Structures are given as C-alpha cells and as structure tokens.
mmCIF file of C-alpha atoms in Angstrom:
data_model
loop_
_atom_site.group_PDB
_atom_site.id
_atom_site.type_symbol
_atom_site.label_atom_id
_atom_site.label_comp_id
_atom_site.label_asym_id
_atom_site.label_seq_id
_atom_site.Cartn_x
_atom_site.Cartn_y
_atom_site.Cartn_z
ATOM 1 C CA MET R 1 20.641 1.144 16.184
ATOM 2 C CA ARG R 2 18.564 -1.904 15.262
ATOM 3 C CA ALA R 3 17.243 -2.575 11.797
ATOM 4 C CA ALA R 4 15.969 -5.580 9.842
ATOM 5 C CA VAL R 5 18.167 -6.234 6.800
ATOM 6 C CA LEU R 6 17.734 -8.395 3.707
ATOM 7 C CA HIS R 7 21.201 -9.289 2.467
ATOM 8 C CA GLU R 8 20.265 -10.740 -0.930
ATOM 9 C CA ILE R 9 17.172 -10.639 -3.121
ATOM 10 C CA GLY R 10 15.338 -13.945 -2.835
ATOM 11 C CA GLN R 11 16.036 -14.599 0.831
ATOM 12 C CA ASP R 12 12.857 -15.130 2.845
ATOM 13 C CA LYS R 13 14.244 -14.143 6.258
ATOM 14 C CA LEU R 14 15.397 -10.788 7.557
ATOM 15 C CA ASP R 15 18.411 -10.365 9.794
ATOM 16 C CA VAL R 16 17.710 -8.067 12.762
ATOM 17 C CA LEU R 17 21.016 -6.327 13.464
ATOM 18 C CA ASP R 18 22.077 -3.795 16.065
ATOM 19 C CA ASP R 19 25.064 -2.256 14.266
ATOM 20 C CA VAL R 20 23.200 -0.243 11.640
ATOM 21 C CA GLU R 21 23.521 3.517 11.234
ATOM 22 C CA ALA R 22 21.111 5.833 9.420
ATOM 23 C CA VAL R 23 23.092 8.041 7.016
ATOM 24 C CA GLY R 24 22.535 10.952 4.669
ATOM 25 C CA PHE R 25 21.494 13.662 7.115
ATOM 26 C CA GLY R 26 22.091 17.199 5.880
ATOM 27 C CA PRO R 27 20.378 20.189 4.266
ATOM 28 C CA GLY R 28 16.787 19.499 3.307
ATOM 29 C CA ARG R 29 16.763 16.202 5.189
ATOM 30 C CA VAL R 30 15.238 15.005 8.469
ATOM 31 C CA ARG R 31 16.008 12.242 10.917
ATOM 32 C CA ILE R 32 12.959 10.283 12.116
ATOM 33 C CA ARG R 33 12.603 7.995 15.133
ATOM 34 C CA VAL R 34 10.301 5.285 13.771
ATOM 35 C CA ARG R 35 7.619 4.254 16.253
ATOM 36 C CA ALA R 36 5.395 1.986 14.164
ATOM 37 C CA THR R 37 5.488 0.490 10.711
ATOM 38 C CA GLY R 38 3.101 -1.692 8.780
ATOM 39 C CA LEU R 39 4.080 -4.844 6.941
ATOM 40 C CA CYS R 40 2.855 -4.400 3.369
ATOM 41 C CA HIS R 41 2.813 -7.075 0.672
ATOM 42 C CA SER R 42 5.047 -4.796 -1.379
ATOM 43 C CA ASP R 43 7.780 -5.476 1.180
ATOM 44 C CA LEU R 44 7.565 -9.167 0.303
ATOM 45 C CA SER R 45 7.554 -8.302 -3.385
ATOM 46 C CA ALA R 46 10.760 -6.301 -2.997
ATOM 47 C CA MET R 47 12.347 -9.115 -1.021
ATOM 48 C CA ASN R 48 11.585 -11.753 -3.655
ATOM 49 C CA GLY R 49 12.479 -9.566 -6.622
ATOM 50 C CA VAL R 50 9.006 -8.887 -8.019
ATOM 51 C CA LEU R 51 9.554 -5.177 -7.385
ATOM 52 C CA PRO R 52 12.986 -3.774 -8.313
ATOM 53 C CA GLN R 53 15.052 -2.881 -5.282
ATOM 54 C CA PRO R 54 18.854 -2.818 -4.820
ATOM 55 C CA ALA R 55 20.214 -4.985 -2.005
ATOM 56 C CA PRO R 56 21.219 -5.262 0.740
ATOM 57 C CA PHE R 57 18.309 -3.214 1.986
ATOM 58 C CA VAL R 58 16.072 -2.448 4.935
ATOM 59 C CA PRO R 59 12.441 -3.153 3.936
ATOM 60 C CA GLY R 60 9.506 -1.081 5.115
ATOM 61 C CA HIS R 61 7.886 1.991 3.585
ATOM 62 C CA GLU R 62 4.686 2.333 5.653
ATOM 63 C CA GLY R 63 5.849 4.032 8.829
ATOM 64 C CA ALA R 64 5.254 6.778 11.348
ATOM 65 C CA GLY R 65 7.298 8.349 14.099
ATOM 66 C CA GLU R 66 8.661 11.617 15.406
ATOM 67 C CA ILE R 67 11.256 14.049 14.129
ATOM 68 C CA LEU R 68 14.591 13.867 15.945
ATOM 69 C CA GLU R 69 16.495 16.442 13.917
ATOM 70 C CA VAL R 70 15.959 18.697 10.919
ATOM 71 C CA GLY R 71 18.583 19.784 8.430
ATOM 72 C CA GLU R 72 19.396 23.238 7.193
ATOM 73 C CA GLY R 73 16.630 24.789 5.120
ATOM 74 C CA VAL R 74 13.803 22.738 6.648
ATOM 75 C CA SER R 75 11.349 25.235 8.093
ATOM 76 C CA HIS R 76 8.028 23.352 8.241
ATOM 77 C CA LEU R 77 9.226 20.669 10.667
ATOM 78 C CA LYS R 78 10.922 20.654 14.032
ATOM 79 C CA ALA R 79 12.195 18.136 16.545
ATOM 80 C CA GLY R 80 9.304 16.408 18.299
ATOM 81 C CA ASP R 81 6.822 16.684 15.423
ATOM 82 C CA ARG R 82 4.786 13.555 14.758
ATOM 83 C CA VAL R 83 4.957 12.477 11.124
ATOM 84 C CA VAL R 84 3.938 9.780 8.682
ATOM 85 C CA VAL R 85 6.569 8.609 6.213
ATOM 86 C CA CYS R 86 5.539 9.265 2.611
ATOM 87 C CA TRP R 87 7.538 7.039 0.258
ATOM 88 C CA LEU R 88 6.344 8.930 -2.833
ATOM 89 C CA PRO R 89 6.599 12.658 -2.099
ATOM 90 C CA ALA R 90 5.642 15.229 -4.721
ATOM 91 C CA CYS R 91 8.286 17.701 -5.853
ATOM 92 C CA GLY R 92 5.691 20.214 -7.064
ATOM 93 C CA VAL R 93 7.653 21.296 -10.143
ATOM 94 C CA CYS R 94 7.854 18.290 -12.497
ATOM 95 C CA PRO R 95 5.395 17.895 -15.414
ATOM 96 C CA ALA R 96 3.328 15.300 -13.502
ATOM 97 C CA CYS R 97 2.969 17.574 -10.478
ATOM 98 C CA LYS R 98 2.088 20.570 -12.648
ATOM 99 C CA ARG R 99 -0.673 18.518 -14.264
ATOM 100 C CA GLY R 100 -2.060 17.701 -10.821
ATOM 101 C CA GLN R 101 -0.972 14.052 -10.997
ATOM 102 C CA THR R 102 1.329 14.221 -8.005
ATOM 103 C CA GLU R 103 1.091 10.463 -7.441
ATOM 104 C CA LEU R 104 3.105 10.059 -10.664
ATOM 105 C CA CYS R 105 5.982 12.264 -9.484
ATOM 106 C CA LEU R 106 9.291 10.407 -9.760
ATOM 107 C CA ALA R 107 11.269 12.672 -7.433
ATOM 108 C CA GLY R 108 11.015 10.185 -4.573
ATOM 109 C CA PHE R 109 12.540 7.447 -6.685
ATOM 110 C CA MET R 110 15.636 9.544 -7.316
ATOM 111 C CA ASN R 111 16.871 8.699 -3.816
ATOM 112 C CA ALA R 112 16.070 4.983 -4.082
ATOM 113 C CA GLY R 113 19.536 4.312 -5.476
ATOM 114 C CA THR R 114 21.320 6.123 -2.649
ATOM 115 C CA PRO R 115 22.094 4.132 0.521
ATOM 116 C CA ASN R 116 20.048 5.154 3.562
ATOM 117 C CA PHE R 117 22.030 3.067 6.044
ATOM 118 C CA ARG R 118 25.504 1.810 6.785
ATOM 119 C CA ARG R 119 27.057 -0.903 8.910
ATOM 120 C CA PRO R 120 30.638 -2.134 9.296
ATOM 121 C CA GLY R 121 30.124 -4.455 6.324
ATOM 122 C CA GLY R 122 29.147 -1.658 3.920
ATOM 123 C CA ASP R 123 26.275 0.441 2.654
ATOM 124 C CA ILE R 124 22.606 -0.598 2.897
ATOM 125 C CA PHE R 125 19.686 0.784 0.915
ATOM 126 C CA GLY R 126 16.229 1.606 2.226
ATOM 127 C CA MET R 127 13.145 0.309 0.445
ATOM 128 C CA ALA R 128 11.739 2.952 -1.902
ATOM 129 C CA GLY R 129 14.251 5.403 -0.471
ATOM 130 C CA THR R 130 12.916 4.962 3.085
ATOM 131 C CA GLY R 131 13.361 1.691 5.038
ATOM 132 C CA THR R 132 11.078 1.840 8.068
ATOM 133 C CA PHE R 133 12.042 -1.548 9.554
ATOM 134 C CA ALA R 134 14.576 0.417 11.565
ATOM 135 C CA GLU R 135 14.675 2.468 14.730
ATOM 136 C CA GLU R 136 15.691 5.568 12.789
ATOM 137 C CA VAL R 137 15.636 6.675 9.160
ATOM 138 C CA VAL R 138 16.930 9.753 7.339
ATOM 139 C CA VAL R 139 14.771 11.000 4.442
ATOM 140 C CA ASP R 140 14.075 14.137 2.451
ATOM 141 C CA ALA R 141 11.903 16.559 4.389
ATOM 142 C CA GLY R 142 9.120 16.058 1.846
ATOM 143 C CA CYS R 143 8.861 12.425 2.929
ATOM 144 C CA ALA R 144 7.910 13.477 6.462
ATOM 145 C CA VAL R 145 4.269 14.577 6.577
ATOM 146 C CA PRO R 146 3.058 16.099 9.872
ATOM 147 C CA ILE R 147 0.087 14.425 11.552
ATOM 148 C CA PRO R 148 -2.194 15.686 14.351
ATOM 149 C CA ASP R 149 -1.429 14.626 17.906
ATOM 150 C CA ASP R 150 -4.614 12.551 18.178
ATOM 151 C CA VAL R 151 -3.561 10.123 15.422
ATOM 152 C CA PRO R 152 -1.776 7.104 16.965
ATOM 153 C CA PHE R 153 1.452 6.016 15.321
ATOM 154 C CA ASP R 154 0.042 2.631 14.288
ATOM 155 C CA ILE R 155 -2.924 4.263 12.522
ATOM 156 C CA ALA R 156 -0.644 6.832 10.889
ATOM 157 C CA ALA R 157 1.632 4.085 9.577
ATOM 158 C CA LEU R 158 -1.279 2.439 7.744
ATOM 159 C CA ILE R 159 -2.226 5.763 6.181
ATOM 160 C CA GLY R 160 1.319 5.943 4.789
ATOM 161 C CA CYS R 161 0.572 3.307 2.149
ATOM 162 C CA GLY R 162 -2.060 0.568 2.301
ATOM 163 C CA VAL R 163 -5.105 2.542 3.396
ATOM 164 C CA THR R 164 -4.322 5.463 1.103
ATOM 165 C CA THR R 165 -3.854 3.066 -1.817
ATOM 166 C CA GLY R 166 -7.075 1.125 -1.248
ATOM 167 C CA LEU R 167 -9.382 4.000 -0.379
ATOM 168 C CA GLY R 168 -7.970 6.100 -3.188
ATOM 169 C CA ALA R 169 -8.482 3.370 -5.776
ATOM 170 C CA ALA R 170 -12.211 3.400 -5.051
ATOM 171 C CA ILE R 171 -12.657 7.129 -4.463
ATOM 172 C CA ASN R 172 -10.105 8.791 -6.751
ATOM 173 C CA THR R 173 -9.357 6.342 -9.537
ATOM 174 C CA ALA R 174 -12.656 4.539 -10.018
ATOM 175 C CA ASP R 175 -14.970 7.181 -8.534
ATOM 176 C CA VAL R 176 -17.378 4.371 -7.673
ATOM 177 C CA GLN R 177 -20.954 5.490 -8.256
ATOM 178 C CA ALA R 178 -23.731 5.097 -5.701
ATOM 179 C CA GLY R 179 -25.883 2.025 -6.258
ATOM 180 C CA SER R 180 -23.259 0.240 -8.339
ATOM 181 C CA SER R 181 -21.919 -3.306 -8.092
ATOM 182 C CA VAL R 182 -18.304 -3.942 -7.090
ATOM 183 C CA ALA R 183 -15.977 -6.930 -6.811
ATOM 184 C CA VAL R 184 -12.615 -6.773 -5.042
ATOM 185 C CA ILE R 185 -10.138 -9.548 -5.857
ATOM 186 C CA GLY R 186 -7.579 -9.837 -3.076
ATOM 187 C CA CYS R 187 -8.669 -8.882 0.438
ATOM 188 C CA GLY R 188 -5.554 -8.097 2.402
ATOM 189 C CA GLY R 189 -5.097 -4.678 3.965
ATOM 190 C CA VAL R 190 -5.260 -2.818 0.649
ATOM 191 C CA GLY R 191 -8.240 -4.806 -0.642
ATOM 192 C CA ILE R 192 -10.149 -4.258 2.595
ATOM 193 C CA SER R 193 -9.445 -0.536 2.254
ATOM 194 C CA ALA R 194 -10.815 -0.623 -1.301
ATOM 195 C CA ILE R 195 -13.943 -2.290 0.093
ATOM 196 C CA GLN R 196 -14.295 0.490 2.646
ATOM 197 C CA GLY R 197 -13.840 3.063 -0.117
ATOM 198 C CA ALA R 198 -16.550 1.449 -2.250
ATOM 199 C CA ARG R 199 -18.886 1.427 0.750
ATOM 200 C CA LEU R 200 -18.191 5.118 1.386
ATOM 201 C CA GLN R 201 -19.064 5.836 -2.248
ATOM 202 C CA GLY R 202 -22.421 4.110 -1.860
ATOM 203 C CA ALA R 203 -21.916 0.862 -3.778
ATOM 204 C CA ALA R 204 -24.952 -1.403 -3.418
ATOM 205 C CA GLU R 205 -23.169 -4.740 -3.888
ATOM 206 C CA ILE R 206 -19.571 -5.348 -2.817
ATOM 207 C CA VAL R 207 -18.234 -8.852 -3.362
ATOM 208 C CA ALA R 208 -14.972 -9.749 -1.649
ATOM 209 C CA VAL R 209 -12.928 -12.444 -3.409
ATOM 210 C CA ASP R 210 -10.097 -14.202 -1.597
ATOM 211 C CA PRO R 211 -8.918 -17.813 -1.176
ATOM 212 C CA VAL R 212 -8.389 -17.362 2.583
ATOM 213 C CA LEU R 213 -11.510 -17.878 4.708
ATOM 214 C CA SER R 214 -10.405 -15.538 7.510
ATOM 215 C CA ARG R 215 -9.945 -12.710 5.024
ATOM 216 C CA ARG R 216 -13.355 -13.317 3.516
ATOM 217 C CA GLU R 217 -14.891 -13.224 6.989
ATOM 218 C CA ALA R 218 -13.041 -10.004 7.757
ATOM 219 C CA ALA R 219 -14.213 -8.418 4.511
ATOM 220 C CA LEU R 220 -17.836 -8.812 5.582
ATOM 221 C CA LYS R 221 -17.103 -6.844 8.745
ATOM 222 C CA PHE R 222 -15.616 -3.980 6.735
ATOM 223 C CA GLY R 223 -18.502 -3.495 4.327
ATOM 224 C CA ALA R 224 -18.554 -6.345 1.797
ATOM 225 C CA THR R 225 -22.074 -7.619 1.144
ATOM 226 C CA LYS R 226 -20.860 -11.038 0.017
ATOM 227 C CA ALA R 227 -17.570 -12.912 0.286
ATOM 228 C CA VAL R 228 -16.549 -15.767 -1.999
ATOM 229 C CA SER R 229 -13.545 -17.873 -2.880
ATOM 230 C CA PRO R 230 -12.071 -17.458 -6.389
ATOM 231 C CA ASP R 231 -13.840 -20.665 -7.461
ATOM 232 C CA GLU R 232 -17.176 -19.158 -6.438
ATOM 233 C CA LEU R 233 -16.736 -15.856 -8.274
ATOM 234 C CA ALA R 234 -18.387 -17.012 -11.515
ATOM 235 C CA ASP R 235 -21.516 -18.086 -9.605
ATOM 236 C CA ALA R 236 -21.594 -14.755 -7.757
ATOM 237 C CA LYS R 237 -21.343 -12.920 -11.073
ATOM 238 C CA GLN R 238 -24.284 -14.909 -12.404
ATOM 239 C CA GLN R 239 -26.425 -14.512 -9.291
ATOM 240 C CA LEU R 240 -25.825 -10.819 -8.664
ATOM 241 C CA THR R 241 -25.493 -9.434 -12.174
ATOM 242 C CA GLY R 242 -27.350 -11.951 -14.328
ATOM 243 C CA GLY R 243 -24.022 -12.904 -15.858
ATOM 244 C CA GLU R 244 -23.408 -9.403 -17.198
ATOM 245 C CA GLY R 245 -20.533 -8.630 -14.854
ATOM 246 C CA PHE R 246 -19.833 -6.050 -12.162
ATOM 247 C CA ASP R 247 -19.728 -2.310 -12.704
ATOM 248 C CA TYR R 248 -16.318 -2.093 -11.022
ATOM 249 C CA VAL R 249 -13.745 -4.816 -10.390
ATOM 250 C CA PHE R 250 -10.588 -4.136 -8.371
ATOM 251 C CA GLU R 251 -7.529 -6.354 -8.873
ATOM 252 C CA VAL R 252 -5.505 -6.091 -5.657
ATOM 253 C CA VAL R 253 -3.123 -9.029 -6.106
ATOM 254 C CA GLY R 254 -0.684 -7.922 -8.785
ATOM 255 C CA ARG R 255 -0.750 -10.959 -11.067
ATOM 256 C CA SER R 256 -1.753 -11.294 -14.696
ATOM 257 C CA ALA R 257 -3.973 -14.296 -13.942
ATOM 258 C CA THR R 258 -6.108 -12.369 -11.462
ATOM 259 C CA ALA R 259 -6.073 -9.307 -13.713
ATOM 260 C CA ARG R 260 -7.488 -11.459 -16.513
ATOM 261 C CA THR R 261 -10.166 -12.708 -14.120
ATOM 262 C CA ALA R 262 -10.935 -9.131 -13.143
ATOM 263 C CA TYR R 263 -11.329 -8.138 -16.786
ATOM 264 C CA ASP R 264 -13.627 -11.085 -17.495
ATOM 265 C CA THR R 265 -15.695 -10.293 -14.391
ATOM 266 C CA THR R 266 -16.227 -6.660 -15.402
ATOM 267 C CA ARG R 267 -19.376 -5.905 -17.413
ATOM 268 C CA ARG R 268 -19.148 -4.413 -20.885
ATOM 269 C CA GLY R 269 -18.634 -0.699 -20.438
ATOM 270 C CA GLY R 270 -17.586 -1.252 -16.830
ATOM 271 C CA THR R 271 -14.348 -0.396 -15.059
ATOM 272 C CA MET R 272 -11.462 -2.647 -14.078
ATOM 273 C CA VAL R 273 -9.034 -1.057 -11.610
ATOM 274 C CA VAL R 274 -5.495 -2.444 -11.316
ATOM 275 C CA VAL R 275 -4.235 -1.828 -7.781
ATOM 276 C CA GLY R 276 -1.803 -4.711 -7.216
ATOM 277 C CA ALA R 277 1.894 -4.143 -7.906
ATOM 278 C CA GLY R 278 3.140 -6.935 -10.165
ATOM 279 C CA ALA R 279 6.326 -8.062 -11.854
ATOM 280 C CA MET R 280 7.719 -6.485 -15.020
ATOM 281 C CA ASP R 281 7.836 -9.856 -16.801
ATOM 282 C CA ASP R 282 4.247 -10.848 -15.914
ATOM 283 C CA ASN R 283 2.268 -9.844 -18.992
ATOM 284 C CA LEU R 284 -1.504 -9.461 -19.227
ATOM 285 C CA GLN R 285 -2.857 -10.671 -22.572
ATOM 286 C CA LEU R 286 -5.936 -9.080 -24.127
ATOM 287 C CA ASN R 287 -6.979 -9.306 -27.743
ATOM 288 C CA MET R 288 -7.687 -6.266 -29.851
ATOM 289 C CA PHE R 289 -11.272 -7.263 -30.609
ATOM 290 C CA GLU R 290 -12.354 -7.515 -26.965
ATOM 291 C CA LEU R 291 -10.692 -4.207 -26.156
ATOM 292 C CA PHE R 292 -12.732 -2.554 -28.901
ATOM 293 C CA PHE R 293 -15.972 -4.478 -28.530
ATOM 294 C CA ASP R 294 -16.300 -4.586 -24.729
ATOM 295 C CA GLU R 295 -15.386 -0.934 -24.160
ATOM 296 C CA LYS R 296 -14.211 -1.742 -20.654
ATOM 297 C CA ARG R 297 -12.143 0.926 -18.967
ATOM 298 C CA ILE R 298 -8.816 -0.343 -17.557
ATOM 299 C CA LEU R 299 -7.585 2.063 -14.893
ATOM 300 C CA PRO R 300 -4.280 1.491 -13.115
ATOM 301 C CA SER R 301 -4.166 3.111 -9.682
ATOM 302 C CA MET R 302 -0.808 4.288 -8.350
ATOM 303 C CA TYR R 303 -0.786 5.050 -4.608
ATOM 304 C CA GLY R 304 -4.507 5.761 -4.621
ATOM 305 C CA GLY R 305 -4.514 7.759 -7.840
ATOM 306 C CA GLY R 306 -4.739 11.218 -6.305
ATOM 307 C CA ASP R 307 -2.928 13.917 -4.370
ATOM 308 C CA VAL R 308 -1.257 12.006 -1.556
ATOM 309 C CA LEU R 309 -1.313 14.765 1.047
ATOM 310 C CA ARG R 310 -4.986 15.459 0.419
ATOM 311 C CA SER R 311 -5.662 11.726 0.675
ATOM 312 C CA TYR R 312 -3.911 11.592 4.054
ATOM 313 C CA GLU R 313 -6.052 14.483 5.325
ATOM 314 C CA ARG R 314 -9.247 12.912 4.005
ATOM 315 C CA THR R 315 -8.465 9.558 5.599
ATOM 316 C CA ILE R 316 -7.805 11.155 8.982
ATOM 317 C CA ALA R 317 -11.092 13.074 8.748
ATOM 318 C CA LEU R 318 -13.002 9.891 7.853
ATOM 319 C CA TRP R 319 -11.288 7.979 10.673
ATOM 320 C CA ARG R 320 -12.165 10.675 13.202
ATOM 321 C CA ALA R 321 -15.786 10.591 12.031
ATOM 322 C CA GLY R 322 -15.934 6.807 12.405
ATOM 323 C CA ARG R 323 -16.565 6.361 8.683
ATOM 324 C CA VAL R 324 -13.566 4.063 8.148
ATOM 325 C CA ASP R 325 -12.152 1.444 10.485
ATOM 326 C CA LEU R 326 -8.373 1.581 10.553
ATOM 327 C CA ALA R 327 -7.648 -0.005 13.922
ATOM 328 C CA GLY R 328 -9.534 -3.124 12.849
ATOM 329 C CA LEU R 329 -7.091 -3.634 9.982
ATOM 330 C CA ILE R 330 -4.299 -4.347 12.446
ATOM 331 C CA THR R 331 -4.710 -8.037 13.232
ATOM 332 C CA HIS R 332 -1.207 -8.676 14.582
ATOM 333 C CA ARG R 333 1.342 -6.665 16.547
ATOM 334 C CA VAL R 334 4.968 -7.689 16.899
ATOM 335 C CA PRO R 335 8.246 -6.113 17.993
ATOM 336 C CA LEU R 336 11.000 -5.727 15.422
ATOM 337 C CA ALA R 337 12.534 -8.962 16.698
ATOM 338 C CA GLY R 338 9.380 -10.805 15.589
ATOM 339 C CA ILE R 339 9.490 -9.600 11.994
ATOM 340 C CA ASN R 340 10.148 -13.023 10.452
ATOM 341 C CA GLU R 341 7.114 -14.514 12.176
ATOM 342 C CA ALA R 342 5.078 -11.625 10.766
ATOM 343 C CA LEU R 343 6.424 -12.301 7.281
ATOM 344 C CA ASP R 344 5.293 -15.923 7.531
ATOM 345 C CA GLN R 345 1.830 -14.808 8.615
ATOM 346 C CA MET R 346 1.551 -12.516 5.613
ATOM 347 C CA ARG R 347 2.672 -15.260 3.227
ATOM 348 C CA THR R 348 -0.048 -17.588 4.509
ATOM 349 C CA GLY R 349 -2.675 -14.854 4.393
ATOM 350 C CA THR R 350 -3.486 -15.052 8.115
ATOM 351 C CA ALA R 351 -2.863 -11.339 8.700
ATOM 352 C CA LEU R 352 -4.572 -8.281 7.222
ATOM 353 C CA ARG R 353 -1.969 -5.841 8.467
ATOM 354 C CA THR R 354 0.781 -6.446 10.995
ATOM 355 C CA CYS R 355 1.984 -3.477 13.017
ATOM 356 C CA ILE R 356 5.656 -3.640 13.907
ATOM 357 C CA GLU R 357 6.162 -1.626 17.070
ATOM 358 C CA ILE R 358 9.692 -0.206 17.168
#
C-alpha cells in the first residue's frame, strides 16, 4: 500500500512509497482503511524533533476511515464500520482513568514504541502509535471510535484531534464564563476551535492573535470579535480591558515566548490555558513573587482536558445543530501525493487545516 514516510528526524519532506505494509494485526486489534486525515501542526513537531517520536515513521494521527477487519476478542466493531482514529485511547483501569481524567491515560503511548508498518528496508513506526498518512493502519480496537453514518470522513478526521483539543480547552479546561474576555494566541485549526469554544460558552470579547493576516481574517468568521497581530496585542489589552488583562488567555503555539506573553496578557486572578505542544528543552520562566502575587491560574490542556469519547459525541451534536463550523476549517484538500505541498502551506501559515484524501 501507499504511505508517506519520514526516514530521519529533521527532514522536511516525506517520501510517498508504495511498498509499505501495515503490521501488528491480531487479537484485540483492528485494520482500518484510512479515507481522510488532517494535517496537524503536531505532525510537523514530530518531524522536526520537537515532539519525541522514533523514526523512520509515518506521520498522521488525525484520521478517519472504515474497518476492514477485526481481531479476535473485538466485539463492538465489525467490518464496514465507520470510525475516527483516537490516538489517545483510555484503558479504563489505570489510576488516571479511575479518577475520571481519561485524557491523561498513558495506555495509548505503550504502543508508540512498536512498529506499525514494514517495508523491504525494515520496520517503520506510526506517529503516536497510529500513522494515518497511509492507506491502511492497524491499531488497538480502543483507537477506533465508531461514528454515525452522517458524519463525513473529513469532518470526523478533524474531530480526532484538532477540534477536540481546541473546543475542549475552552469548554472543559477553562470553563469559560459567559460575558468574559478571551484572547487566543495562535489561530490555526486548534486556535480557531478554541475561539469557537469560547463563543459557545458565551464570551463577550474574543481577541484572535496571529502574525498571519489570512488567519486573523478567518478568526473573525469563526467568532472572534477582534483580530490583531502579536505587535498589536498590548494595545488591544489596553483598549478592551483598561490594561488589566483578559479573563482567559489561550496559548496555542507551544513556545515559551508566547506562553510568557499569554501570562502577561492574563489579568490578575485570571486563567492562562496552555494548549500548544512544545519542546522538552523550551523552558517557561516565571518568578516566585508573580506566581504568588498575581494569583493567575495556569491550566495545561491535554487533548481538550476531558473525556475524549464524550468530547467526540458533543462535537458531533454541536456540528449537527450548526453551532460549530467544522467544514470551514478545511481550507485545502490534497491527495496523499500532494503531502509535501501541504506541509509547506502549514509552515507558512496559509492553511487552517488541510484534509489529505486517501
């Protein structure tokens, strides 16, 4: 089958090959025919080494498709079922799951070190134990979440990561209060979803912050009340909050510099939400006095900060009701052969979400 492979960490191009085989099928596992997958910034971060990932590997973790085959012991799925790929499934029995923090379950990461693919040259890993830049993928049955027939594959793929992460950050993690003021730093697909989540929660002011004009313009269409470049953020803070700062500030970039800006832009007693996935050696510096004196809450948000399956269901319900726009997030569509062009578009910030149709 075909799959897009990164041979070494640090390479900026993927090699689309046709001699790749999905491996690992057996009891408790399923084989999925991938129909659509989203290009997430985390894919770039894994490719350049910001996020740890063994290589060679097939990127992609935001996918949807249909079940081709189920292994022994899998009773809740059958061939032909439409599913979204969940890269962080909950085991249900670990301490995190028992506490109700299923988004912190590490069971899904246990398979990240086991190859998902093979070709004549050797074994190949799948990103985060999945690897959806491929025609087929074999995963644990818990990674395949059934979706209703009316949910298109491209919409389902977005729900698999970016939309769930952004909406959940505003709804689950921050629990944005009605009438509040919000700033979102970084307005790609996840940031736009956080904007939509803040709007759903009833925020009165939502300021989108991004250096790319097209993203700022898009943010206004998705619910932002004002869109500014990073250089204009201080003026927006002064104009809209009297210099006090915003009630909620979402950092959706994954860098210490923007996290520091987010902290400084949050009012005393307000909430800063860290959504972006950054590097392990990129340290955020805060002094002990400001932590005590400002009493700002710093809330990291992992995969939307809530039960993933419930978040999927909620997003589908909101999409059906016309309360969130998911189709509008997809600004580019490419076949698997066009993946490198899509990567370039993401690097330049000209795409919110690219759907790779497989």
